Structure formats: C-alpha cells, structure tokens
PDB file of C-alpha atoms in Angstrom:
ATOM      1  CA  MET R1281     -73.467  81.457-109.410  1.00 42.00           C
ATOM      2  CA  ILE R1282     -69.983  82.971-109.737  1.00 44.00           C
ATOM      3  CA  LYS R1283     -70.913  85.784-107.316  1.00 46.00           C
ATOM      4  CA  LYS R1284     -72.118  83.241-104.741  1.00 43.00           C
ATOM      5  CA  LEU R1285     -68.920  81.204-105.123  1.00 44.00           C
ATOM      6  CA  ALA R1286     -66.747  84.308-104.746  1.00 44.00           C
ATOM      7  CA  LEU R1287     -68.709  85.485-101.673  1.00 45.00           C
ATOM      8  CA  THR R1288     -68.502  82.022-100.099  1.00 43.00           C
ATOM      9  CA  SER R1289     -64.741  81.845-100.755  1.00 47.00           C
ATOM     10  CA  LEU R1290     -64.189  85.290 -99.232  1.00 47.00           C
ATOM     11  CA  SER R1291     -66.296  84.374 -96.193  1.00 48.00           C
ATOM     12  CA  ILE R1292     -64.369  81.149 -95.603  1.00 49.00           C
ATOM     13  CA  GLY R1293     -61.068  83.008 -96.027  1.00 51.00           C
ATOM     14  CA  ALA R1294     -62.115  85.691 -93.521  1.00 49.00           C
ATOM     15  CA  LEU R1295     -63.231  83.026 -91.053  1.00 46.00           C
ATOM     16  CA  LEU R1296     -59.914  81.193 -91.367  1.00 46.00           C
ATOM     17  CA  LEU R1297     -57.911  84.403 -90.982  1.00 46.00           C
ATOM     18  CA  SER R1298     -59.795  85.324 -87.798  1.00 42.00           C
ATOM     19  CA  SER R1299     -59.058  81.979 -86.119  1.00 41.00           C
ATOM     20  CA  GLN R1300     -56.964  81.859 -82.932  1.00 38.00           C
ATOM     21  CA  LEU R1301     -54.535  79.251 -84.307  1.00 38.00           C
ATOM     22  CA  THR R1302     -51.099  80.391 -85.484  1.00 43.00           C
ATOM     23  CA  PHE R1303     -48.517  78.906 -87.816  1.00 49.00           C
ATOM     24  CA  ALA R1304     -46.036  78.861 -84.917  1.00 47.00           C
ATOM     25  CA  GLU R1305     -48.219  76.230 -83.217  1.00 60.00           C
ATOM     26  CA  GLY R1306     -48.279  74.066 -86.328  1.00 72.00           C
ATOM     27  CA  GLY R1307     -51.164  72.818 -88.407  1.00 88.00           C
ATOM     28  CA  PHE R1308     -52.434  72.131 -91.910  1.00 94.00           C
ATOM     29  CA  TYR R1309     -52.273  74.848 -94.547  1.00 95.00           C
ATOM     30  CA  LEU R1310     -53.434  75.357 -98.122  1.00 97.00           C
ATOM     31  CA  GLY R1311     -52.223  77.964-100.592  1.00 96.00           C
ATOM     32  CA  ALA R1312     -51.885  79.166-104.149  1.00 96.00           C
ATOM     33  CA  LYS R1313     -48.864  80.437-106.056  1.00 95.00           C
ATOM     34  CA  THR R1314     -47.979  82.198-109.274  1.00 94.00           C
ATOM     35  CA  GLY R1315     -44.964  83.905-110.792  1.00 92.00           C
ATOM     36  CA  ASN R1316     -42.516  83.436-113.627  1.00 89.00           C
ATOM     37  CA  LEU R1317     -41.378  80.076-115.001  1.00 84.00           C
ATOM     38  CA  ASP R1318     -38.011  80.399-116.731  1.00 82.00           C
ATOM     39  CA  ILE R1319     -37.170  77.541-119.098  1.00 77.00           C
ATOM     40  CA  ASP R1320     -33.632  77.877-120.439  1.00 74.00           C
ATOM     41  CA  ALA R1321     -34.496  76.971-124.032  1.00 66.00           C
ATOM     42  CA  SER R1322     -34.883  79.560-126.752  1.00 58.00           C
ATOM     43  CA  SER R1323     -37.854  77.814-128.361  1.00 63.00           C
ATOM     44  CA  PHE R1324     -40.075  77.804-125.217  1.00 67.00           C
ATOM     45  CA  ASP R1325     -41.885  80.709-123.609  1.00 70.00           C
ATOM     46  CA  ALA R1326     -43.888  79.809-120.509  1.00 73.00           C
ATOM     47  CA  GLU R1327     -47.080  81.663-119.774  1.00 80.00           C
ATOM     48  CA  THR R1328     -47.871  82.648-116.181  1.00 84.00           C
ATOM     49  CA  PRO R1329     -47.753  79.450-114.107  1.00 87.00           C
ATOM     50  CA  LEU R1330     -50.350  78.642-111.462  1.00 92.00           C
ATOM     51  CA  GLY R1331     -49.843  76.306-108.553  1.00 94.00           C
ATOM     52  CA  ILE R1332     -51.367  74.863-105.408  1.00 96.00           C
ATOM     53  CA  MET R1333     -49.571  73.890-102.222  1.00 96.00           C
ATOM     54  CA  ALA R1334     -50.759  71.973 -99.176  1.00 97.00           C
ATOM     55  CA  GLY R1335     -48.804  70.986 -96.123  1.00 96.00           C
ATOM     56  CA  TYR R1336     -48.480  70.483 -92.418  1.00 95.00           C
ATOM     57  CA  GLU R1337     -46.249  72.680 -90.279  1.00 92.00           C
ATOM     58  CA  PHE R1338     -44.844  71.183 -87.089  1.00 91.00           C
ATOM     59  CA  ASP R1339     -43.635  73.062 -84.012  1.00 84.00           C
ATOM     60  CA  GLY R1340     -40.298  74.732 -84.686  1.00 85.00           C
ATOM     61  CA  GLY R1341     -41.061  75.929 -88.228  1.00 88.00           C
ATOM     62  CA  PHE R1342     -40.478  72.643 -90.075  1.00 94.00           C
ATOM     63  CA  ALA R1343     -43.130  71.493 -92.558  1.00 95.00           C
ATOM     64  CA  ILE R1344     -43.917  68.826 -95.132  1.00 97.00           C
ATOM     65  CA  GLN R1345     -45.419  70.349 -98.277  1.00 97.00           C
ATOM     66  CA  LEU R1346     -46.995  68.953-101.454  1.00 97.00           C
ATOM     67  CA  GLU R1347     -46.939  71.287-104.413  1.00 96.00           C
ATOM     68  CA  THR R1348     -48.087  71.331-108.020  1.00 94.00           C
ATOM     69  CA  LEU R1349     -47.322  73.901-110.698  1.00 92.00           C
ATOM     70  CA  SER R1350     -48.572  74.096-114.292  1.00 89.00           C
ATOM     71  CA  SER R1351     -48.181  76.420-117.239  1.00 85.00           C
ATOM     72  CA  ASP R1352     -48.969  76.606-120.931  1.00 81.00           C
ATOM     73  CA  LEU R1353     -45.932  76.795-123.214  1.00 78.00           C
ATOM     74  CA  ASP R1354     -45.645  78.770-126.424  1.00 73.00           C
ATOM     75  CA  VAL R1355     -43.422  76.789-128.781  1.00 69.00           C
ATOM     76  CA  ASN R1356     -41.902  79.400-131.098  1.00 63.00           C
ATOM     77  CA  SER R1357     -40.575  77.112-133.794  1.00 57.00           C
ATOM     78  CA  ALA R1358     -43.797  75.148-134.288  1.00 55.00           C
ATOM     79  CA  GLY R1359     -46.347  77.896-133.690  1.00 60.00           C
ATOM     80  CA  ARG R1360     -48.299  75.564-131.366  1.00 65.00           C
ATOM     81  CA  ASN R1361     -48.772  75.292-127.623  1.00 76.00           C
ATOM     82  CA  GLY R1362     -47.373  72.806-125.134  1.00 81.00           C
ATOM     83  CA  ASP R1363     -47.821  72.156-121.406  1.00 83.00           C
ATOM     84  CA  PHE R1364     -45.582  72.115-118.337  1.00 85.00           C
ATOM     85  CA  GLU R1365     -46.588  70.356-115.102  1.00 90.00           C
ATOM     86  CA  SER R1366     -44.642  69.573-111.936  1.00 91.00           C
ATOM     87  CA  TYR R1367     -45.472  67.739-108.712  1.00 96.00           C
ATOM     88  CA  ALA R1368     -43.208  67.949-105.665  1.00 96.00           C
ATOM     89  CA  LEU R1369     -42.823  66.830-102.070  1.00 97.00           C
ATOM     90  CA  TYR R1370     -40.727  69.270-100.037  1.00 97.00           C
ATOM     91  CA  GLY R1371     -39.325  69.547 -96.570  1.00 97.00           C
ATOM     92  CA  VAL R1372     -39.683  73.226 -95.647  1.00 96.00           C
ATOM     93  CA  TYR R1373     -38.239  75.425 -92.898  1.00 96.00           C
ATOM     94  CA  ARG R1374     -39.746  78.809 -92.023  1.00 93.00           C
ATOM     95  CA  GLY R1375     -38.112  81.124 -89.497  1.00 91.00           C
ATOM     96  CA  PRO R1376     -40.022  82.037 -86.318  1.00 87.00           C
ATOM     97  CA  SER R1377     -40.499  85.810 -86.729  1.00 87.00           C
ATOM     98  CA  THR R1378     -43.123  87.886 -88.551  1.00 90.00           C
ATOM     99  CA  VAL R1379     -40.726  88.465 -91.468  1.00 94.00           C
ATOM    100  CA  TYR R1380     -38.777  85.261 -92.024  1.00 94.00           C
ATOM    101  CA  PHE R1381     -36.398  83.290 -94.236  1.00 96.00           C
ATOM    102  CA  MET R1382     -37.810  80.170 -95.939  1.00 96.00           C
ATOM    103  CA  ALA R1383     -35.880  77.233 -97.412  1.00 97.00           C
ATOM    104  CA  LYS R1384     -37.171  74.048 -99.041  1.00 97.00           C
ATOM    105  CA  ALA R1385     -35.748  70.917-100.625  1.00 97.00           C
ATOM    106  CA  GLY R1386     -37.339  67.764-101.935  1.00 96.00           C
ATOM    107  CA  ILE R1387     -38.160  65.478-104.811  1.00 96.00           C
ATOM    108  CA  LEU R1388     -39.973  66.572-107.943  1.00 94.00           C
ATOM    109  CA  TYR R1389     -41.613  65.014-110.999  1.00 94.00           C
ATOM    110  CA  GLU R1390     -42.059  67.174-114.100  1.00 89.00           C
ATOM    111  CA  ASP R1391     -43.737  66.604-117.421  1.00 87.00           C
ATOM    112  CA  ILE R1392     -43.290  68.759-120.523  1.00 81.00           C
ATOM    113  CA  GLU R1393     -45.498  68.085-123.523  1.00 82.00           C
ATOM    114  CA  VAL R1394     -44.526  69.832-126.744  1.00 74.00           C
ATOM    115  CA  PRO R1395     -46.004  69.563-130.225  1.00 68.00           C
ATOM    116  CA  SER R1396     -44.032  67.634-132.795  1.00 65.00           C
ATOM    117  CA  SER R1397     -43.101  69.388-135.997  1.00 61.00           C
ATOM    118  CA  PHE R1398     -42.410  66.048-137.698  1.00 51.00           C
ATOM    119  CA  TYR R1399     -45.679  64.176-137.141  1.00 52.00           C
ATOM    120  CA  PRO R1400     -49.170  64.842-135.743  1.00 59.00           C
ATOM    121  CA  GLY R1401     -49.321  64.697-131.993  1.00 61.00           C
ATOM    122  CA  SER R1402     -46.840  65.667-129.335  1.00 63.00           C
ATOM    123  CA  ILE R1403     -43.673  64.610-127.556  1.00 68.00           C
ATOM    124  CA  ASN R1404     -43.677  64.084-123.771  1.00 72.00           C
ATOM    125  CA  VAL R1405     -40.531  64.627-121.749  1.00 75.00           C
ATOM    126  CA  SER R1406     -40.774  63.493-118.127  1.00 83.00           C
ATOM    127  CA  ASP R1407     -38.120  63.748-115.448  1.00 86.00           C
ATOM    128  CA  GLU R1408     -37.706  63.098-111.741  1.00 92.00           C
ATOM    129  CA  GLY R1409     -35.118  64.666-109.516  1.00 92.00           C
ATOM    130  CA  LEU R1410     -34.205  66.921-106.660  1.00 95.00           C
ATOM    131  CA  SER R1411     -35.510  70.451-106.307  1.00 95.00           C
ATOM    132  CA  ALA R1412     -34.613  73.257-103.890  1.00 96.00           C
ATOM    133  CA  GLY R1413     -35.628  76.815-103.194  1.00 96.00           C
ATOM    134  CA  PHE R1414     -35.389  79.712-100.795  1.00 97.00           C
ATOM    135  CA  GLY R1415     -37.223  82.933-100.145  1.00 97.00           C
ATOM    136  CA  LEU R1416     -38.649  85.496 -97.779  1.00 97.00           C
ATOM    137  CA  GLY R1417     -42.006  85.336 -96.078  1.00 95.00           C
ATOM    138  CA  PHE R1418     -44.347  87.474 -94.034  1.00 93.00           C
ATOM    139  CA  ARG R1419     -47.020  86.496 -91.498  1.00 89.00           C
ATOM    140  CA  PRO R1420     -49.616  89.306 -91.756  1.00 87.00           C
ATOM    141  CA  GLY R1421     -51.934  87.759 -89.170  1.00 78.00           C
ATOM    142  CA  ASN R1422     -52.517  84.735 -87.016  1.00 74.00           C
ATOM    143  CA  HIS R1423     -53.424  82.507 -89.890  1.00 84.00           C
ATOM    144  CA  ALA R1424     -51.751  83.520 -93.178  1.00 90.00           C
ATOM    145  CA  LEU R1425     -48.415  83.401 -94.962  1.00 91.00           C
ATOM    146  CA  ILE R1426     -47.216  85.483 -97.894  1.00 95.00           C
ATOM    147  CA  GLU R1427     -44.001  84.172 -99.466  1.00 96.00           C
ATOM    148  CA  PHE R1428     -41.674  85.206-102.291  1.00 97.00           C
ATOM    149  CA  GLU R1429     -39.403  82.438-103.554  1.00 97.00           C
ATOM    150  CA  TYR R1430     -36.801  81.302-106.027  1.00 96.00           C
ATOM    151  CA  THR R1431     -36.936  77.564-106.791  1.00 94.00           C
ATOM    152  CA  ILE R1432     -34.682  75.467-108.983  1.00 93.00           C
ATOM    153  CA  ILE R1433     -37.088  72.952-110.480  1.00 88.00           C
ATOM    154  CA  GLU R1434     -34.478  71.396-112.736  1.00 83.00           C
ATOM    155  CA  GLU R1435     -31.100  72.331-114.171  1.00 82.00           C
ATOM    156  CA  ASP R1436     -32.776  74.339-116.956  1.00 80.00           C
ATOM    157  CA  VAL R1437     -36.080  75.281-115.262  1.00 85.00           C
ATOM    158  CA  ASN R1438     -36.418  77.950-112.538  1.00 88.00           C
ATOM    159  CA  PHE R1439     -39.449  79.440-110.803  1.00 91.00           C
ATOM    160  CA  ILE R1440     -39.618  82.924-109.291  1.00 93.00           C
ATOM    161  CA  GLY R1441     -42.938  83.485-107.602  1.00 95.00           C
ATOM    162  CA  ALA R1442     -45.225  84.529-104.821  1.00 96.00           C
ATOM    163  CA  SER R1443     -47.645  82.485-102.762  1.00 96.00           C
ATOM    164  CA  LEU R1444     -50.428  83.007-100.240  1.00 95.00           C
ATOM    165  CA  ALA R1445     -51.300  80.275 -97.760  1.00 95.00           C
ATOM    166  CA  VAL R1446     -54.006  79.993 -95.115  1.00 94.00           C
ATOM    167  CA  GLN R1447     -53.902  77.617 -92.145  1.00 88.00           C
ATOM    168  CA  PHE R1448     -57.014  75.743 -91.074  1.00 83.00           C
TER     169      PHE R1448
END
C-alpha cells in the first residue's frame, strides 16, 4: 500500500513538473516546508517543524498564500511534551527571475500547548498577530519553486526553513 502511494505521488509530481504552465503566468500552487523553529525560551526545545502551504500567484509575482506549521515541543522543566501550531494568511512577492528574492507579510494565529507541572493536563497559550519573512528562491523548471526563508512568527518565535512547491 505504501509503495503504491509513493509511486502515485511521484507520478503526479512528475506530471505536474512536466506541464507547460509557469509560475510567471500565475496559478494555484501547493507545497511543503520544514526547517528550524526557534522559540526564545530556555524551557522549550522544538522538534523539526513540518508545514503545508497553498496559494495563488497572480501575474507580476504577487501571491496570496495560506500556511500552517506544527511541531512537537520538548518541555525541559516538566519532562513532558507540548505542541506548537500556527496558521497564517500571507501576501507574498516573488521576483521574476530564475533565482529570486521573496518577501511575505500577513496575519498569523498560533497555539502553544504545554504540560502543567502544577496539575494534570496542559496550558494553552494562543495569540494572533502580524508575521513577516523574507528569503531566496529558485525555479528549477516550469512548474516548481524551491525557497529558503526566515520568518518572524512572533516576537519570541522564529522559523528558518526550506520549502518545495508545485503549481497545478
């Protein structure tokens, strides 16, 4: 079953990459991201975050992008695990060349759940606010983007990562 799913995914990816559409002409895209989540608190260590992004790029390099990112947290003082999740809506600009500059800004909702050392259960900390990032990207073909970014999720939370997106 897993082999069939992997083969199907690779086939769909190859089909999408061989399409005649380009990002410069605009269109819908879907991607995945990972990297390093830096939480400026000595008691939290984030494991490797994973994220999904989906958007629509208009002519001229401007796009609207939805993005989610999640990670498990190791809480040093309690010896238990917590969770980090964020959901964002960004306005994105990508330069027109093969190697390009990328900038994004938007609104973000984040939720951090940490275990309580005082009672059974956990404490949820949720926040909404502005988020911004920048990075470099590369268009290896007619239908793909590879990006490296630095994003300020919140005053004390930063994301350094890489993403791969495919347009369909």
